[in-house]
Structures are given as C-alpha cells and as structure tokens.
Coordinates of C-alpha atoms and ligand atoms in Angstrom, one line a residue:
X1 CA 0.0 0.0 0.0
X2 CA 1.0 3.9 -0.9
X3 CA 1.7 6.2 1.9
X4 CA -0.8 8.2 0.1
X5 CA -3.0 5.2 -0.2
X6 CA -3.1 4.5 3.8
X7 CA -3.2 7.9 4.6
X8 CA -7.0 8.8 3.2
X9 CA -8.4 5.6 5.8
X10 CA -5.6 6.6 8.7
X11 CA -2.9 9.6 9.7
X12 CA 0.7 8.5 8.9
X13 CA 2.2 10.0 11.9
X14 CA -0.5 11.6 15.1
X15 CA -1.1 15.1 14.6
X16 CA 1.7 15.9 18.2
X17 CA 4.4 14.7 15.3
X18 CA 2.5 16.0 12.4
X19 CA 3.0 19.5 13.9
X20 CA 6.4 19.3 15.3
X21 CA 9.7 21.2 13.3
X22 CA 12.5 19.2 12.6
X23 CA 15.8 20.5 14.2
X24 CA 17.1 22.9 12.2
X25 CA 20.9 23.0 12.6
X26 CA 23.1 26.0 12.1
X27 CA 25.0 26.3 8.7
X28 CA 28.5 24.4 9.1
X29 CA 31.5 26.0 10.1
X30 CA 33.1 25.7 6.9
X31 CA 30.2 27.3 4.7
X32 CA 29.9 29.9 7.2
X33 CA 33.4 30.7 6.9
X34 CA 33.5 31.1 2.6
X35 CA 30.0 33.1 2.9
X36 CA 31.8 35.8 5.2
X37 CA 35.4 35.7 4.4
X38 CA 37.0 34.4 7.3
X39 CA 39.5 32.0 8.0
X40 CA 38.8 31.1 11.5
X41 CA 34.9 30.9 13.1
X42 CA 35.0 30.3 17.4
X43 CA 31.7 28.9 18.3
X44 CA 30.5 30.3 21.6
X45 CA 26.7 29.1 20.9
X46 CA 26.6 25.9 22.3
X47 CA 28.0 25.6 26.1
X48 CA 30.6 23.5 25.1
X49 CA 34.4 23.2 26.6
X50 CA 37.2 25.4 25.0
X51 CA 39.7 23.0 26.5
X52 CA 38.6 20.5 23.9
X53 CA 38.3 16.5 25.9
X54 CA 40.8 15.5 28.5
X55 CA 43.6 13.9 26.7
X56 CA 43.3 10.6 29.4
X57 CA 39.6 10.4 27.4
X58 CA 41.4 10.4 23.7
X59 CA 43.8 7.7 25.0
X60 CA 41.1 5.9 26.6
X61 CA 39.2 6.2 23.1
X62 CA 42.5 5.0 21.6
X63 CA 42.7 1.8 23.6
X64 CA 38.8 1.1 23.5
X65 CA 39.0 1.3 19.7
X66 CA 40.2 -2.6 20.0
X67 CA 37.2 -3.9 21.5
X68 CA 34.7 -2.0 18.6
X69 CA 33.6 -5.5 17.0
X70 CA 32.2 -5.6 20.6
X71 CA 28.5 -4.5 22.1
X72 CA 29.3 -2.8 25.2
X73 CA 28.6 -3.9 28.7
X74 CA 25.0 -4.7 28.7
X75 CA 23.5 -2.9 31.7
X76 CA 26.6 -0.6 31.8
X77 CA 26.9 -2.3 35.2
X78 CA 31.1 -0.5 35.1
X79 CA 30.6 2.3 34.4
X80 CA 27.2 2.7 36.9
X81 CA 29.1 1.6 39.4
X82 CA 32.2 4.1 39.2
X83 CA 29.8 7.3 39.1
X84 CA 28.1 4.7 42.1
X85 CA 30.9 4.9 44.1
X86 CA 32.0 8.8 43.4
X87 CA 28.3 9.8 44.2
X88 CA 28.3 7.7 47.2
X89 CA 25.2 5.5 45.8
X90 CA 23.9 2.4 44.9
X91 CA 24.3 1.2 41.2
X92 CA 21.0 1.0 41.1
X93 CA 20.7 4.8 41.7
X94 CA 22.5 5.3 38.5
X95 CA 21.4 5.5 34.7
X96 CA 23.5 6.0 32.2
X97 CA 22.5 7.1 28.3
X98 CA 23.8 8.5 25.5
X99 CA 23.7 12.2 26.5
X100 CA 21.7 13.3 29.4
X101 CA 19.0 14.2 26.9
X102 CA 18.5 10.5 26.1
X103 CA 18.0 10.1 29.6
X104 CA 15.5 12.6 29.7
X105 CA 13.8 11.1 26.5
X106 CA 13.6 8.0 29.0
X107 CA 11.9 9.8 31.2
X108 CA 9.7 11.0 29.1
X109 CA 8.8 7.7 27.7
X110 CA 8.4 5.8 30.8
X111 CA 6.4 7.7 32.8
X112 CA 4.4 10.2 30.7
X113 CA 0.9 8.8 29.2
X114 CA -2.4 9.6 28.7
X115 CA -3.7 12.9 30.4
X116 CA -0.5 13.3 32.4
X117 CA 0.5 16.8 32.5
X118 CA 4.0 18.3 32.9
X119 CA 4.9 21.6 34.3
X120 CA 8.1 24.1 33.8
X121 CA 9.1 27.4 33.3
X122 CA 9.4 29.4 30.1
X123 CA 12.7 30.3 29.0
X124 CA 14.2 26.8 29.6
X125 CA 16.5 23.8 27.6
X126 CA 14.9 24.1 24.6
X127 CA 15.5 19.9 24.5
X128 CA 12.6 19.4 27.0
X129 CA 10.1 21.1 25.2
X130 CA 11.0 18.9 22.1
X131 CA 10.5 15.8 23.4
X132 CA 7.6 16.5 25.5
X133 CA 5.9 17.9 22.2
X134 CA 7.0 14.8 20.6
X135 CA 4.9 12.7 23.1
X136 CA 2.2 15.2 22.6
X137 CA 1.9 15.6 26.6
X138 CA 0.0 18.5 28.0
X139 CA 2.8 21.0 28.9
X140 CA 2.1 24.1 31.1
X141 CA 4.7 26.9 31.5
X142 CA 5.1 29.4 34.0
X143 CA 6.9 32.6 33.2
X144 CA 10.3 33.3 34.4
X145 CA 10.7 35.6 37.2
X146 CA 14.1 37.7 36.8
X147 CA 14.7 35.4 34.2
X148 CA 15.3 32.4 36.4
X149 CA 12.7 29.6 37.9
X150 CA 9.9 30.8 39.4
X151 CA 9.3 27.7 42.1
X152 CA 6.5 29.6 44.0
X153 CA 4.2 30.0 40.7
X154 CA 5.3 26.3 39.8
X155 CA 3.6 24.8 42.8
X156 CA 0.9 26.7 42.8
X157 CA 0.3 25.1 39.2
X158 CA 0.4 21.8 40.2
X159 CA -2.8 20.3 39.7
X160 CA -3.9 16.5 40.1
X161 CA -3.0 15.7 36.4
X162 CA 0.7 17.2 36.8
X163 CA 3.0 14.0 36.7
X164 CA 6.5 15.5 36.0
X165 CA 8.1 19.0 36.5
X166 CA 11.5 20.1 34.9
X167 CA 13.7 22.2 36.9
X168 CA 17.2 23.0 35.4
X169 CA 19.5 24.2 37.6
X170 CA 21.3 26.6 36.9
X171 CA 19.1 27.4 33.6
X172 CA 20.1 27.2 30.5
X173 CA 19.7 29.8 28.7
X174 CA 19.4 32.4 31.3
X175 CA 23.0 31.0 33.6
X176 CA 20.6 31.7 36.9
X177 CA 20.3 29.7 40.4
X178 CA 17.2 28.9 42.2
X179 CA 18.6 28.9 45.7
X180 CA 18.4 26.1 48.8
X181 CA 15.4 28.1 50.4
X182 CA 13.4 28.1 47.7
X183 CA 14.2 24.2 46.8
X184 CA 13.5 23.3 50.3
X185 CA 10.1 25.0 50.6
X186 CA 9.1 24.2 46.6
X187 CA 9.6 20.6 47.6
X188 CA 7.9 21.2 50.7
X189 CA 5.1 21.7 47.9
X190 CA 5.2 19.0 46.2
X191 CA 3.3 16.2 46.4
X192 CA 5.4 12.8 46.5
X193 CA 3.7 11.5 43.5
X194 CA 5.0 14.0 41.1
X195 CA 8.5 13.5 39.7
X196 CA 10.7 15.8 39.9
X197 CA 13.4 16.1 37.2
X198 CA 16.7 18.6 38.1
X199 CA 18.6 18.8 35.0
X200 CA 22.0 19.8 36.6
X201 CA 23.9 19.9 33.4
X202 CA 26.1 23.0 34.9
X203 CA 26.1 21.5 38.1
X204 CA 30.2 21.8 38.0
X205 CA 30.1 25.3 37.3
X206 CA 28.0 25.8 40.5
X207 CA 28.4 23.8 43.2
X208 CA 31.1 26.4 44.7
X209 CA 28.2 28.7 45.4
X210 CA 27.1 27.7 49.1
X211 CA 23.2 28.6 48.6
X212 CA 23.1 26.2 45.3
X213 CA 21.3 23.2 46.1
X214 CA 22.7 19.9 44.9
X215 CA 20.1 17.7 44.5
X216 CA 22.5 14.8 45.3
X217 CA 22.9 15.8 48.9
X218 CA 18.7 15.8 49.5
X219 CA 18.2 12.3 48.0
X220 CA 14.2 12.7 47.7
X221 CA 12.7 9.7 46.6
X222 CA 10.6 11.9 43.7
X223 CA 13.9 14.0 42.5
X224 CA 15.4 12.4 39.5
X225 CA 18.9 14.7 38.7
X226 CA 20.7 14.5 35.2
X227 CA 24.1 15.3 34.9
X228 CA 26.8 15.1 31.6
X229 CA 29.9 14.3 30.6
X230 CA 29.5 17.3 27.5
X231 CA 30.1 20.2 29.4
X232 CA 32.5 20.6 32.0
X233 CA 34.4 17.3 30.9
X234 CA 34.3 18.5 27.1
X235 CA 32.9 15.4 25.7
X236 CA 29.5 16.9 24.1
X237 CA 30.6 14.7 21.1
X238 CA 30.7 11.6 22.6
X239 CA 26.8 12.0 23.6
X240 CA 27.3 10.5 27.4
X241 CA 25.3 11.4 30.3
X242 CA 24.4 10.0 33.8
X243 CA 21.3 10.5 36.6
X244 CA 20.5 9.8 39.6
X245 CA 17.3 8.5 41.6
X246 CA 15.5 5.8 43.4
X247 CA 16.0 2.7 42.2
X248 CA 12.0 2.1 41.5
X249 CA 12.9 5.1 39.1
X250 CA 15.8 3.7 37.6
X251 CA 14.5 0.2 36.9
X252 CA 11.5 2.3 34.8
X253 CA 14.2 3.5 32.9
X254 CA 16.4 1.4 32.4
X255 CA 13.4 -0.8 31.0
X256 CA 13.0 1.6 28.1
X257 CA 16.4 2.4 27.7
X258 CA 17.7 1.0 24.3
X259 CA 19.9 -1.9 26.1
X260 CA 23.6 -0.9 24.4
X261 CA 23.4 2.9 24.6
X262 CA 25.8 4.7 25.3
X263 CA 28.1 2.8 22.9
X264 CA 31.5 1.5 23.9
X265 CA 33.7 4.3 23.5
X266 CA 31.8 6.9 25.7
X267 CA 32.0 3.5 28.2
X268 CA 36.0 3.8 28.0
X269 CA 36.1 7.9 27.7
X270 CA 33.6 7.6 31.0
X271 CA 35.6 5.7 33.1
X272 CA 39.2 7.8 32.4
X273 CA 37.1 11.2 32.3
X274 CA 35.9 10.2 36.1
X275 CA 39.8 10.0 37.3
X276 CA 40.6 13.0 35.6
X277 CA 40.7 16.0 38.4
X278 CA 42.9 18.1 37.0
X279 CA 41.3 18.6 33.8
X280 CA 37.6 19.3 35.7
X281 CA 39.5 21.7 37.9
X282 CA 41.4 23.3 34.9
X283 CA 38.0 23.9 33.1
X284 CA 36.2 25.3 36.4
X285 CA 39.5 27.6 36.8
X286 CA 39.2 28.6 32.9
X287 CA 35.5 29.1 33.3
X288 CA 35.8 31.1 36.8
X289 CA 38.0 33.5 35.0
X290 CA 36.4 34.2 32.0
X291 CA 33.4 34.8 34.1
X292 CA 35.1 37.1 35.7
X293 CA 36.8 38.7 32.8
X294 CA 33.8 39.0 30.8
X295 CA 31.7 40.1 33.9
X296 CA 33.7 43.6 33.8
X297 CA 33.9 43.5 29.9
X298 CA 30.2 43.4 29.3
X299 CA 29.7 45.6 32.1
X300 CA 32.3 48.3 30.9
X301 CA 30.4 48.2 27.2
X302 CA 27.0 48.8 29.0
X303 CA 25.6 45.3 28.0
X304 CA 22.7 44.4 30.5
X305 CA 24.1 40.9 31.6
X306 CA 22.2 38.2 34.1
X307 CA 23.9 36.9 36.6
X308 CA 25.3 33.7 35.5
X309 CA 26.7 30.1 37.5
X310 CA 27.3 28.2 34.3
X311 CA 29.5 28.0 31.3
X312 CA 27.2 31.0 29.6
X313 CA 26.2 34.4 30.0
X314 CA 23.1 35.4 28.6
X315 CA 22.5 39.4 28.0
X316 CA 19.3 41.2 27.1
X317 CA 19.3 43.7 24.6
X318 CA 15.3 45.1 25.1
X319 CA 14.7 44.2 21.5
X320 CA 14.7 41.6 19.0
X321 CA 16.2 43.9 16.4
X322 CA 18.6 44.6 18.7
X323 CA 19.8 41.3 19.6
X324 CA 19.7 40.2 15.8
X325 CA 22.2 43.4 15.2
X326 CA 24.6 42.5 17.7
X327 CA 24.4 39.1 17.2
X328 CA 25.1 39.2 13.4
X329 CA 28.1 42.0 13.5
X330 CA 29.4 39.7 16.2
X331 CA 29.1 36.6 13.7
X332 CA 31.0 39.1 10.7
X333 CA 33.8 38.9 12.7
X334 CA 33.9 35.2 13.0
X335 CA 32.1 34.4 16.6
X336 CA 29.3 32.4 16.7
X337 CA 26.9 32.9 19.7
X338 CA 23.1 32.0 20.5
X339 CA 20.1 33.8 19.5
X340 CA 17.6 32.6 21.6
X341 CA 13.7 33.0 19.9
X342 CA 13.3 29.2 19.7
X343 CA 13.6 29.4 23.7
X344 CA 11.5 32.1 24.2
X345 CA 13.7 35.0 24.7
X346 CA 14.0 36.5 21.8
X347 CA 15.3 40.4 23.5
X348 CA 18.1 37.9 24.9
X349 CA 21.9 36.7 23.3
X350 CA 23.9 33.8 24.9
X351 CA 27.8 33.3 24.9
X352 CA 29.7 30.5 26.3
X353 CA 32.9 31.8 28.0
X354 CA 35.8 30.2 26.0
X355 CA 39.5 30.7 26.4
X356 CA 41.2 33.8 27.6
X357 CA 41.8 34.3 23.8
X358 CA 38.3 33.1 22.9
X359 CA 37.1 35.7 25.6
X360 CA 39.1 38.6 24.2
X361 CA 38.7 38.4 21.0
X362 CA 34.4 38.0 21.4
X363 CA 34.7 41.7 23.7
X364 CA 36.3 43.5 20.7
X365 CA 33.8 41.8 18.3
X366 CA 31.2 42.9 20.8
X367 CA 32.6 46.1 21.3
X368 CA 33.5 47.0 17.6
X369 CA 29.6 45.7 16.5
X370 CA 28.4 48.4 19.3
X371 CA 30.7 51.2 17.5
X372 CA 29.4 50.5 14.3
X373 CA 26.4 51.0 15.5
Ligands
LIG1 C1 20.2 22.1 30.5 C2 20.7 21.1 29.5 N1 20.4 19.8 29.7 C3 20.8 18.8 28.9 C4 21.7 19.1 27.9 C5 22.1 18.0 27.0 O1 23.2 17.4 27.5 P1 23.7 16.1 26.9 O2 24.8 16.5 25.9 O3 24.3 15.3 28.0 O4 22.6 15.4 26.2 C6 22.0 20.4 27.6 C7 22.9 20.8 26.5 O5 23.0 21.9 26.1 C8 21.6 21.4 28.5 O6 21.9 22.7 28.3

C-alpha cells in the first residue's frame, strides 16, 4: 500500500508529530566561513568546553578502539558503578544514556501517558520542550521571574494531572540559580507522586556557590537529577550522560532504555574522564575566570548581563532587532553565539565563556559591532 493510499483511511504520523519542526541546525562552520570571508569561526553558541576532551579520554578512546567489533557492557553495570561509588550511591541509583537528553527522552517515555501533564518554566533547555511535544503531553509553562525559575508560581500550578516538573538548575539559557530556600520550601510543595526532574547539566560550574542546592545531597525519593559528561568534561561529542534517583525510578528506565546505549567508546572515555581531576578543575579555573573577565567587559560596554553560575552568560538587549544586530556583527567577525527565539527570549543573546583568547577576542567583536552601530 501507498503512503498516500493509507493515509486517506488513517494519519501516517499523530497530529503531536505532524506538527512538530524538525531541528534545524546552524549552517557548518566551513560554509559559514567562505560566505563571510573568514579563515577562523569560534563557536561560543553551544556551552561547550574550550579546552577540547581530557587527553586521558582520547587515550582511553584509543585503547577502547580494540574492542569496537564488541557491544558494550550490557546494563553498563562499570561504568554505573564508578559514578556509584563517586556519588556515594547504589548502582542502582544510577542511569547511564547517550547524553543526558536520552535520559531525559527515558523519562519521558516511561512515565508520561495519557492525560498526564508536565509543568516548567518558560525560558528553559529548549531539548525538554521537544520531546515533551513529541509525546504530545500537555505541557504548562510558567513565566520566568528575573529570568530564572519561578518555584512559587510552579507549585501553585500543580494540579492532580501534573506527573512530571522540569527544573534546570542553573538554567540554560538564562546561567541563573534557584537557591536552597526556595528548593526546600518548593519541595515542601510538592506532592510525593510528582517527579521531579533537576537537570544539573552546569552542576560543576556551581556547586562552589554555598546557597546552590545539589540535588545529590537531599536524595528525595521523587527527584530524579541528570548530569553530563558534554560540558565541563568537554565530551559533548561523545553523547554520554548519567542520573541519579530511586532505584523504582531507575528500573523504569532502564526498561526503556535501548539496552547498548551509550556505545563502547563513551564506556571507556567515562571511566578515564571520572579519574581525571585536574582537567575538571582546569576547566572550572578557565570558566571562573572568563566569568570574571567578561563580567567587567560586558559591564564596561553597557551590556545588561544576568547573573550567571554556568559555562554561559546570557544578555538582554530590550529588543529583537537589537539582539539580531549585535548578534550578526558579532558573527562578521567570526564568533558564533546564541540567539535565543526558539527558547523564548527573543530580546536575549547567549555566549559561552571560551578561552582567555576566545574571551578577548568576542569583547572586541562585541565592542566594535556596538561602535558600528
Ligand atoms: C540544560 C541542559 N540539559 C541537557 C543538555 C544536553 O546534554 P547532553 O549533551 O548530556 O545530552 C544540555 C545541552 O546543552 C543542556 O543545556
């Protein structure tokens, strides 16, 4: 039978998927680089490390390349049981997937059905709206208050078909914090049937802070937290992420979880990233700096910046135009950072802090774009 065929007696796809965009990625580096004339683009868009991967993860790579005619581990129980043992948990506290997104997609899929509802902020990772849509759940958002979670109007949306609520912490896009108070008090709120899932995919640009609340140290029985090897360990390529949470929680999702993702590599990269402390501190040290540098920088050129705890600041320029024009003079001179409509904040621009030289050389694009203007 036709597609064509089928479809006049029944929908190819339900009309959740029927509606959905397909990710539209930005143009490659190379193309980019011929349409503008420039020999070198730095991408500050997408939260990654400037440090590149530890080189203990290439080497690990290396060696693990002899076992590719090889599934990995079934049930990851190795690598589980490291993060176990760092975390101070049970390995069967601990999922693994490929990225903390699949994870989330997990989630998602195990638990989610029917007239379920989730609840979250505006102004949030862009990935959890995606997949919620794709399930075609019921999704309510509450607005951002000074651009960060606002946990008092979130429990005062929960209603009895609210299954799952997304926290991220600190948010991406904006950088901010919701603070230990606040968590205390919102989970205070919330009742123990609804999941709660903390998406701490900065959570090593944070933790410093002493009013940041690790989820890891509350171990609620409702709290599911994600975490990621692509950030601060600089292995966003690899597509490796971890969570923890009650092992009921984890046995869900580990039911659903294709059975040999992640593959074998991010296995190896996993285990040697884990031992790697110098490299973690090395990025935090780079990332404390350039906060600091750029901090000053966007301050001295009269940008209105949020106060940020990740890898990211995020600036708001009071108009879309605005944004756009900064945004492309910025790209002219070779640096690539986020627009941010598709999240919501469309007045807003977000840029990773790099590299010292990274760093520099994005204030005098910054600042030369604001001359021109
Ligand atoms: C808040 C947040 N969660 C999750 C992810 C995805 O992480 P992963 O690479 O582990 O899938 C990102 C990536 O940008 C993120 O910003």
């Amino acid at each position: 039978m036709t597609i064509s065929k089928q479809s006049k007696k029944r929908r190819l796809v339900p009309p959740h998927v029927e509606s959905l965009e397909a990710y539209k990625p930005g143009k490659p580096p190379d193309e980019l680089k011929k349409e503008l004339g420039l020999e070198r683009i730095i991408n500050l868009a997408s939260n990654e490390n400037s440090l590149g991967a530890p080189k203990s993860v290439a080497k690990a790579i290396a060696e693990g390349v002899a076992n590719l005619q090889s599934y990995p581990e079934s049930g990851g129980l190795t690598l589980r049981a490291a993060l176990a043992e760092r975390y101070r948990v049970k390995v069967e506290n601990v999922a693994i997937g490929s990225g903390s997104e699949s994870i989330l997609a997990n989630i998602i899929r195990a638990f989610l059905h029917d007239d379920d509802e989730v609840l979250t902020t505006e102004g949030t990772f862009i990935g959890f709206y995606v997949l919620v849509n794709a399930k075609g759940i019921k999704m309510v958002k509450v607005p951002l208050k000074d651009y960060g979670f606002d946990l008092e109007a979130i429990s005062a949306a929960i209603n009895e078909r609210t299954k799952l609520i997304y926290l991220c912490n600190p948010n991406n896009p904006t950088g901010t914090i919701f603070r230990r108070k606040e968590f205390e008090k919102f989970m205070s709120l919330v009742p123990e049937h609804v999941l709660v899932v903390l998406d701490e995919a900065y959570y090593e640009f944070a933790f410093k802070e002493p009013s940041y609340p690790d989820s890891m140290t509350y171990r609620l029985d409702n709290v599911l937290t994600l975490r990621t090897f692509s950030k601060a360990y600089g292995m966003a390529g690899l597509r490796l992420g971890y969570g923890f949470g009650h092992d009921r929680l984890i046995d869900f999702i580990n039911r659903i979880k294709l059975p040999f993702e992640p593959n074998i590599l991010a296995h190896h990269a996993g285990m040697a990233a884990l031992q790697d402390r110098d490299f973690l501190l090395k990025t935090i040290k780079m990332n404390e700096e350039g906060m600091a540098y750029l901090t000053t920088e966007l301050d001295r050129l009269g940008l209105r910046r949020i106060p940020s705890y990740a890898n990211f600041i995020m600036i708001e320029m009071g108009s879309q135009e605005k944004a756009m024009r900064l945004f492309n003079g910025v790209m002219r001179r070779g640096i690539a950072i986020r627009p941010l409509p598709a999240f919501g904040l469309p007045t807003c621009l977000r840029m990773t802090i790099g590299t010292e030289e990274e760093n520099r050389l994005l204030v005098r694009a910054l600042e030369e774009t604001l001359k021109a203007e």
